[in-house]
Amino acid sequence: MMMRIAIAGGGLGGLTLARILHRHGIDAVVYEREASRSARSQGGSLDLHPESGQRALAQAGLAGRFRSEARPEGEEHRILDPAGRTLVHHTPQPGSFSGRPEIDRAALRDLLLDSLPGDTVAWQHRLVAATPRPDGGFGLTFDGGHHADCDVLVGADGARSVVRPLLTDAKLSYVATLVELSISDADRRHPDLAELVGPGNLWCVGVNQILAAQRLGDGGIRVGISLRADDRHLDTYRSKRALLDMFDGWDSNLTALVEAGDSAPTPRRIEALPTGTRWAHQSGVTLIGDAAHLMPPVGEGANQAMLDAAELAGELAANPDPDSAIQAYEEAMFTRIHPIAEMSARVQAMMLSPTAADDIIRFFSRRPTEPAPAD
Ligand SMILES: Cc1cc2nc3c(=O)[nH]c(=O)nc-3n(C[C@H](O)[C@H](O)[C@H](O)COP(=O)(O)OP(=O)(O)OC[C@H]3O[C@@H](n4cnc5c(N)ncnc54)[C@H](O)[C@@H]3O)c2cc1C
């Protein structure tokens, strides 16, 4: 009998898993809570690393399409101090994919969705409960009363995973506040800001706070303000005036990024699972991506979610016993993620420290370059 695989969550991890399984001739259903691929803005852009995100795309047979969508020039980044002085300026080799090219999240998700048979994603299926069945596998209950059964359940349902409590009672902790603004059509409406940000990323590093800006493929700019975790209500950060007061004394060319935001700022809490989170294997269920190892957002989460997907798919394709496959994936994933989660926590603390500028310069001057994989 065919093994029925259910993937909860159609983010980058869940879709990469479905795609690589499909390439191996294994069907899976992705249950996604959103109503359609365009139901929600997918956010900013990501840099995909050769050893993780790009490797997963190569296993998905999508390295070529990635190259046609990605922006190697988006790897350019500058780090400034609050007076606007350049501390670091990294310029990638023109047209080179050997570093960490940027791709808009929406383009990446579309690329994965377009590579799947039309009925793989069950939209508008928010998982609310997964119950072990006496004969093995799980009964799934969705918002609105739909039910489904599966033999193997993969929780790819992100930070607030519904599947995670089946395996671990690890709790999220609050590590920072992120306030986001967007500036559309920047070249025409704000040419000075478009030039300041350049084709990639800009970080302006102060004491315990960062003002960052990122160029998107659609000509917009995404602005992000990172602040230390505190007790203040999120509503404190919903006014541009209040944000500008926090950047009192900064060069006005930099704070112009806040003033130019199209609409009111959107604050949110950034959370993480404890470093070293792991669980004892249980039959027929596992986690990938943020559901398994939510980390501070310093450039690894999506890359590791996609690599989890590639490694789990590879094990399931190679091993006739799904539990042996899941166990092999989990042991390798725990070992791989532990140092990455530790590094992410360190970088997050470093970025919001009083000595951030010096520490960040040291960090960037150490980063290695690796060759890009092909399909
Ligand atoms: C501001 C910010 C910047 C970041 N920048 C980077 C970066 O530059 N590089 C990088 O590698 N990572 C980055 N990350 C991290 C990255 O976004 C995540 O690690 C990555 O998206 C995880 O992928 P995922 O598939 O595990 O989860 P998600 O992308 O969160 O996808 C989960 C999916 O599951 C769905 N879902 C949730 N609950 C349910 C449910 N109950 N039932 C059904 N569906 C459900 C959601 O709608 C979603 O589609 C950043 C994160 C943030 C917050």
Coordinates of C-alpha atoms and ligand atoms in Angstrom, one line a residue:
M1 CA 0.0 0.0 0.0
M2 CA 1.2 3.6 -0.7
M3 CA 2.5 5.5 2.3
R4 CA 0.4 8.6 2.8
I5 CA 2.6 11.6 3.7
A6 CA 1.0 14.7 5.1
I7 CA 3.1 17.9 5.3
A8 CA 1.6 20.6 7.6
G9 CA 2.6 24.0 6.2
G10 CA 3.4 25.2 2.7
G11 CA 6.3 27.5 3.5
L12 CA 9.8 27.1 2.0
G13 CA 10.5 23.9 4.0
G14 CA 7.2 22.1 3.3
L15 CA 7.2 23.0 -0.4
T16 CA 10.9 21.9 -0.9
L17 CA 10.1 18.6 0.8
A18 CA 7.0 18.0 -1.4
R19 CA 9.0 18.9 -4.5
I20 CA 12.0 16.6 -3.8
L21 CA 9.7 13.7 -2.8
H22 CA 7.8 14.2 -6.0
R23 CA 11.1 14.0 -8.0
H24 CA 11.6 10.6 -6.3
G25 CA 8.1 9.5 -7.3
I26 CA 6.7 9.8 -3.7
D27 CA 3.4 11.7 -3.3
A28 CA 2.6 14.0 -0.4
V29 CA -0.1 16.4 0.5
V30 CA 0.8 19.8 1.8
Y31 CA -1.9 21.3 4.1
E32 CA -1.5 25.1 4.1
R33 CA -3.7 27.4 6.2
E34 CA -3.6 30.3 3.8
A35 CA -6.4 30.5 1.2
S36 CA -4.1 30.8 -1.9
R37 CA -0.5 31.6 -2.9
S38 CA -1.3 35.3 -3.0
A39 CA -3.3 35.5 0.2
R40 CA -0.4 37.2 2.2
S41 CA 2.6 39.2 1.3
Q42 CA 5.6 36.9 1.7
G43 CA 8.0 39.6 3.0
G44 CA 11.5 40.6 2.0
S45 CA 14.3 38.8 0.2
L46 CA 16.6 36.0 1.3
D47 CA 20.2 35.1 0.5
L48 CA 20.5 31.4 -0.3
H49 CA 23.7 29.7 0.7
P50 CA 25.5 27.2 -1.5
E51 CA 25.8 24.6 1.2
S52 CA 22.2 24.7 2.3
G53 CA 19.4 26.6 0.4
Q54 CA 21.1 26.3 -3.0
R55 CA 22.0 22.7 -2.4
A56 CA 18.3 21.9 -1.6
L57 CA 17.2 23.7 -4.8
A58 CA 19.7 21.6 -6.8
Q59 CA 18.2 18.4 -5.4
A60 CA 14.8 19.8 -6.3
G61 CA 16.0 20.2 -9.9
L62 CA 15.5 24.0 -9.6
A63 CA 19.0 25.4 -9.6
G64 CA 18.6 26.7 -13.2
R65 CA 15.3 28.4 -12.4
F66 CA 16.8 29.9 -9.2
R67 CA 19.6 31.4 -11.2
S68 CA 17.2 33.1 -13.6
E69 CA 15.2 34.6 -10.7
A70 CA 18.0 35.4 -8.2
R71 CA 19.9 38.6 -7.9
P72 CA 23.6 38.0 -7.3
E73 CA 24.1 41.8 -7.2
G74 CA 21.7 41.8 -4.2
E75 CA 24.6 40.3 -2.1
E76 CA 26.2 43.7 -2.0
H77 CA 25.9 45.1 1.5
R78 CA 27.1 48.1 3.5
I79 CA 27.4 48.7 7.2
L80 CA 27.3 52.3 8.4
D81 CA 27.5 54.0 11.8
P82 CA 24.8 56.4 13.0
A83 CA 26.7 59.3 11.4
G84 CA 26.4 57.6 8.0
R85 CA 30.1 56.6 7.8
T86 CA 30.8 53.4 5.9
L87 CA 32.3 50.7 8.1
V88 CA 32.1 47.7 5.7
H89 CA 31.3 47.6 2.0
H90 CA 31.0 44.2 0.4
T91 CA 30.6 44.0 -3.4
P92 CA 30.1 40.6 -5.0
Q93 CA 31.8 39.6 -8.3
P94 CA 29.4 40.7 -11.1
G95 CA 27.1 37.8 -12.1
S96 CA 28.7 35.3 -9.8
F97 CA 26.5 32.7 -8.0
S98 CA 29.4 31.4 -5.8
G99 CA 28.4 33.6 -2.9
R100 CA 24.9 34.1 -1.5
P101 CA 22.6 35.6 -4.1
E102 CA 19.4 37.2 -3.0
I103 CA 15.9 36.1 -4.1
D104 CA 12.6 37.6 -3.1
R105 CA 10.7 35.2 -0.9
A106 CA 7.6 35.4 -3.1
A107 CA 9.6 34.5 -6.2
L108 CA 11.2 31.5 -4.4
R109 CA 7.9 30.3 -3.1
D110 CA 6.3 30.6 -6.6
L111 CA 9.2 28.7 -8.1
L112 CA 8.6 25.8 -5.7
L113 CA 4.8 25.9 -6.1
D114 CA 5.1 25.9 -10.0
S115 CA 7.2 22.8 -9.8
L116 CA 4.5 20.8 -8.0
P117 CA 1.4 19.0 -9.5
G118 CA -1.6 21.3 -9.1
D119 CA -3.3 19.2 -6.4
T120 CA -0.3 18.9 -4.1
V121 CA -1.2 21.9 -1.9
A122 CA -4.5 21.8 0.0
W123 CA -5.1 25.5 0.6
Q124 CA -7.2 26.8 3.4
H125 CA -6.4 23.8 5.6
R126 CA -5.3 25.0 8.9
L127 CA -4.3 22.1 11.1
V128 CA -5.8 22.3 14.5
A129 CA -5.1 18.9 15.9
A130 CA -3.1 15.7 15.1
T131 CA -4.1 12.6 17.0
P132 CA -2.2 9.3 16.9
R133 CA -4.3 6.4 15.6
P134 CA -4.3 3.1 17.4
D135 CA -3.1 1.3 14.2
G136 CA -0.3 3.8 13.5
G137 CA -0.3 7.1 11.7
F138 CA -2.3 10.2 12.6
G139 CA -5.8 11.6 12.3
L140 CA -5.7 15.2 11.2
T141 CA -8.4 17.8 12.1
F142 CA -8.5 21.1 10.2
D143 CA -10.2 24.4 11.0
G144 CA -13.7 24.2 9.6
G145 CA -14.1 20.5 10.4
H146 CA -12.3 18.7 7.6
H147 CA -10.5 15.5 8.5
A148 CA -7.8 13.5 6.9
D149 CA -5.5 10.5 7.8
C150 CA -1.9 10.0 7.1
D151 CA 0.9 7.4 7.8
V152 CA 3.7 10.0 8.2
L153 CA 3.2 13.5 9.4
V154 CA 5.8 16.2 8.9
G155 CA 5.4 19.5 10.8
A156 CA 6.6 22.2 8.5
D157 CA 4.2 24.7 10.1
G158 CA 6.6 27.3 11.3
A159 CA 7.3 29.1 14.6
R160 CA 4.0 28.3 16.3
S161 CA 3.8 24.7 15.0
V162 CA 0.8 22.7 16.0
V163 CA 2.7 19.5 15.3
R164 CA 5.7 20.3 17.6
P165 CA 3.9 19.5 20.9
L166 CA 3.5 15.9 19.8
L167 CA 7.3 15.6 20.1
T168 CA 8.6 18.2 22.6
D169 CA 7.3 20.7 25.1
A170 CA 10.1 23.2 24.3
K171 CA 8.8 26.8 24.6
L172 CA 9.6 29.9 22.6
S173 CA 11.4 32.8 24.2
Y174 CA 11.3 36.4 23.1
V175 CA 14.6 37.6 21.8
A176 CA 14.1 40.9 20.0
T177 CA 11.5 43.3 18.6
L178 CA 11.4 43.9 14.8
V179 CA 9.6 46.9 13.4
E180 CA 9.1 46.9 9.6
L181 CA 8.1 49.5 7.0
S182 CA 8.0 49.3 3.2
I183 CA 8.8 51.9 0.6
S184 CA 7.3 51.1 -2.8
D185 CA 8.7 52.3 -6.2
A186 CA 11.8 53.6 -4.6
D187 CA 13.8 54.5 -7.7
R188 CA 11.1 57.0 -8.8
R189 CA 9.7 58.2 -5.5
H190 CA 12.9 58.2 -3.4
P191 CA 15.9 58.1 -5.6
D192 CA 18.2 59.3 -2.8
L193 CA 17.1 56.3 -0.6
A194 CA 17.4 53.9 -3.5
E195 CA 21.0 55.0 -4.0
L196 CA 21.8 54.9 -0.3
V197 CA 20.5 51.3 0.0
G198 CA 22.0 50.1 -3.3
P199 CA 21.2 46.7 -4.9
G200 CA 21.4 44.7 -1.7
N201 CA 21.4 45.3 2.0
L202 CA 22.3 48.3 4.3
W203 CA 22.7 48.0 8.0
C204 CA 23.1 51.1 10.2
V205 CA 24.4 50.0 13.5
G206 CA 23.9 51.9 16.7
V207 CA 24.0 51.1 20.4
N208 CA 21.5 48.3 21.1
Q209 CA 19.6 49.0 17.9
I210 CA 19.9 48.6 14.1
L211 CA 18.2 50.3 11.2
A212 CA 18.4 48.1 8.2
A213 CA 17.1 48.4 4.6
Q214 CA 16.9 45.8 1.9
R215 CA 16.3 46.2 -1.8
L216 CA 13.6 44.0 -3.3
G217 CA 13.3 42.7 -6.8
D218 CA 10.1 44.7 -7.4
G219 CA 11.9 48.0 -7.0
G220 CA 10.7 48.5 -3.4
I221 CA 12.8 48.8 -0.2
R222 CA 12.0 47.0 3.0
V223 CA 13.1 48.8 6.2
G224 CA 13.6 46.9 9.4
I225 CA 14.4 48.3 12.9
S226 CA 15.7 45.7 15.3
L227 CA 15.6 46.5 19.0
R228 CA 16.3 44.5 22.2
A229 CA 13.6 42.6 23.8
D230 CA 11.8 44.8 26.3
D231 CA 8.6 45.0 28.3
R232 CA 7.0 47.7 26.2
H233 CA 3.7 47.1 24.5
L234 CA 4.1 46.6 20.7
D235 CA 1.7 49.5 20.1
T236 CA 4.6 51.8 21.3
Y237 CA 6.3 51.1 18.0
R238 CA 3.4 51.8 15.7
S239 CA 4.1 55.5 15.1
K240 CA 6.9 56.8 12.9
R241 CA 7.3 59.7 15.4
A242 CA 8.0 57.4 18.3
L243 CA 10.6 55.5 16.1
L244 CA 12.3 58.6 15.0
D245 CA 12.7 59.7 18.6
M246 CA 14.7 56.4 19.2
F247 CA 17.1 57.5 16.4
D248 CA 17.6 61.0 17.8
G249 CA 21.1 62.2 16.8
W250 CA 21.4 59.9 13.8
D251 CA 22.3 61.3 10.3
S252 CA 19.0 62.5 8.8
N253 CA 19.9 60.7 5.5
L254 CA 19.5 57.5 7.4
T255 CA 16.4 58.3 9.4
A256 CA 14.8 59.4 6.1
L257 CA 14.3 55.6 5.6
V258 CA 11.7 55.7 8.4
E259 CA 10.1 58.9 7.3
A260 CA 9.6 57.5 3.8
G261 CA 7.7 54.4 4.9
D262 CA 4.4 54.0 2.9
S263 CA 2.3 53.3 5.9
A264 CA 2.4 52.9 9.7
P265 CA 5.2 50.7 11.0
T266 CA 4.4 47.0 11.8
P267 CA 6.1 45.8 15.0
R268 CA 6.5 42.1 15.9
R269 CA 8.2 40.0 18.5
I270 CA 11.1 37.8 17.3
E271 CA 11.1 34.5 19.2
A272 CA 13.4 31.4 19.3
L273 CA 13.4 27.9 20.6
P274 CA 16.1 27.0 23.1
T275 CA 19.4 26.1 21.5
G276 CA 19.9 22.4 21.4
T277 CA 16.2 21.5 21.3
R278 CA 15.8 17.8 20.4
W279 CA 13.3 15.0 21.1
A280 CA 13.1 11.3 21.4
H281 CA 12.0 9.7 18.1
Q282 CA 8.3 8.9 17.8
S283 CA 6.8 6.7 15.1
G284 CA 5.5 8.4 12.0
V285 CA 6.1 12.1 12.9
T286 CA 8.8 14.6 12.6
L287 CA 9.5 18.4 12.2
I288 CA 11.5 20.5 9.7
G289 CA 12.4 24.2 9.6
D290 CA 11.2 26.7 12.1
A291 CA 8.9 24.1 13.7
A292 CA 12.0 22.1 14.6
H293 CA 14.5 24.8 15.4
L294 CA 13.2 28.4 15.3
M295 CA 16.3 30.6 15.5
P296 CA 16.9 34.4 15.6
P297 CA 16.6 35.7 12.0
V298 CA 20.3 36.2 11.1
G299 CA 20.2 34.5 7.7
E300 CA 20.0 30.8 8.4
G301 CA 16.4 29.8 9.1
A302 CA 15.1 29.5 5.5
N303 CA 18.3 27.9 4.3
Q304 CA 18.3 25.3 7.0
A305 CA 14.5 24.6 6.6
M306 CA 15.2 23.8 2.9
L307 CA 18.2 21.7 3.8
D308 CA 16.1 19.8 6.3
A309 CA 13.6 19.2 3.6
A310 CA 16.2 17.9 1.2
E311 CA 17.8 15.6 3.8
L312 CA 14.4 14.2 5.0
A313 CA 13.3 13.6 1.4
G314 CA 16.5 11.8 0.6
E315 CA 16.2 9.5 3.6
L316 CA 12.5 8.7 2.8
A317 CA 13.4 7.9 -0.8
A318 CA 16.3 5.7 0.1
N319 CA 14.8 3.8 3.0
P320 CA 11.8 1.5 2.8
D321 CA 11.1 1.9 6.5
P322 CA 9.8 5.5 7.1
D323 CA 10.8 5.4 10.8
S324 CA 14.4 4.5 10.1
A325 CA 14.4 7.3 7.5
I326 CA 13.0 9.8 10.0
Q327 CA 15.4 8.7 12.7
A328 CA 18.4 9.1 10.4
Y329 CA 17.2 12.5 9.4
E330 CA 16.6 13.7 13.0
E331 CA 20.0 12.6 14.3
A332 CA 21.8 14.3 11.4
M333 CA 19.6 17.4 11.7
F334 CA 20.2 17.8 15.5
T335 CA 23.9 17.6 15.0
R336 CA 23.9 20.1 12.1
I337 CA 21.6 22.6 13.7
H338 CA 23.1 22.8 17.2
P339 CA 26.2 24.9 16.2
I340 CA 24.1 27.0 13.8
A341 CA 21.5 27.8 16.4
E342 CA 24.3 28.7 18.9
M343 CA 26.0 31.0 16.2
S344 CA 22.6 32.6 15.4
A345 CA 21.9 33.4 19.1
R346 CA 25.5 34.9 19.4
V347 CA 25.1 37.0 16.3
Q348 CA 21.7 38.2 17.4
A349 CA 23.1 39.2 20.8
M350 CA 26.1 40.8 19.1
M351 CA 24.0 42.9 16.7
L352 CA 22.0 44.5 19.5
S353 CA 24.9 45.1 21.8
P354 CA 26.7 48.4 22.7
T355 CA 29.8 47.2 20.7
A356 CA 27.8 45.9 17.7
A357 CA 29.6 47.9 15.1
D358 CA 33.1 46.6 16.0
D359 CA 31.8 43.1 16.5
I360 CA 30.0 43.0 13.2
I361 CA 33.0 44.2 11.2
R362 CA 35.0 41.3 12.7
F363 CA 32.2 38.9 11.9
F364 CA 31.9 39.9 8.2
S365 CA 35.6 40.0 7.6
R366 CA 35.7 36.2 8.5
R367 CA 32.9 34.9 6.2
P368 CA 34.1 32.3 3.7
T369 CA 32.8 31.8 0.1
E370 CA 31.8 28.4 -1.2
P371 CA 31.1 27.2 -4.8
A372 CA 27.5 27.0 -5.9
P373 CA 26.0 23.6 -6.6
A374 CA 24.2 22.7 -10.0
D375 CA 21.1 20.5 -10.6
Ligands
LIG1 C1 12.5 39.3 9.6 C2 13.0 37.9 9.2 C3 14.0 37.9 8.3 C4 14.6 36.6 8.0 N1 15.6 36.6 7.1 C5 16.1 35.4 6.7 C6 17.2 35.3 5.8 O1 17.7 36.3 5.3 N2 17.7 34.1 5.5 C7 17.2 33.0 6.0 O2 17.7 31.9 5.7 N3 16.1 33.0 6.9 C8 15.6 34.2 7.3 N4 14.6 34.2 8.1 C9 14.0 33.0 8.7 C10 13.1 32.3 7.7 O3 12.0 33.2 7.4 C11 12.4 31.1 8.3 O4 13.4 30.3 9.0 C12 11.8 30.2 7.2 O5 10.7 30.9 6.6 C13 11.3 28.9 7.8 O6 10.6 28.2 6.8 P1 9.5 27.1 7.3 O7 9.0 26.5 6.0 O8 10.0 26.3 8.4 O9 8.4 28.0 8.0 P2 7.5 29.2 7.4 O10 8.2 29.9 6.3 O11 7.0 30.0 8.6 O12 6.3 28.4 6.8 C14 5.3 27.8 7.6 C15 4.0 27.6 6.7 O13 3.1 26.9 7.5 C16 1.8 27.5 7.4 N5 1.2 27.2 8.7 C17 1.4 27.6 9.9 N6 0.6 27.0 10.8 C18 -0.2 26.2 10.1 C19 -1.2 25.3 10.5 N7 -1.6 25.1 11.8 N8 -1.8 24.5 9.5 C20 -1.4 24.7 8.2 N9 -0.4 25.5 7.8 C21 0.2 26.2 8.7 C22 2.2 29.0 7.3 O14 1.1 29.7 6.7 C23 3.4 29.0 6.4 O15 3.0 29.0 5.0 C24 14.0 35.5 8.5 C25 13.0 35.5 9.4 C26 12.5 36.8 9.8 C27 11.3 36.8 10.8

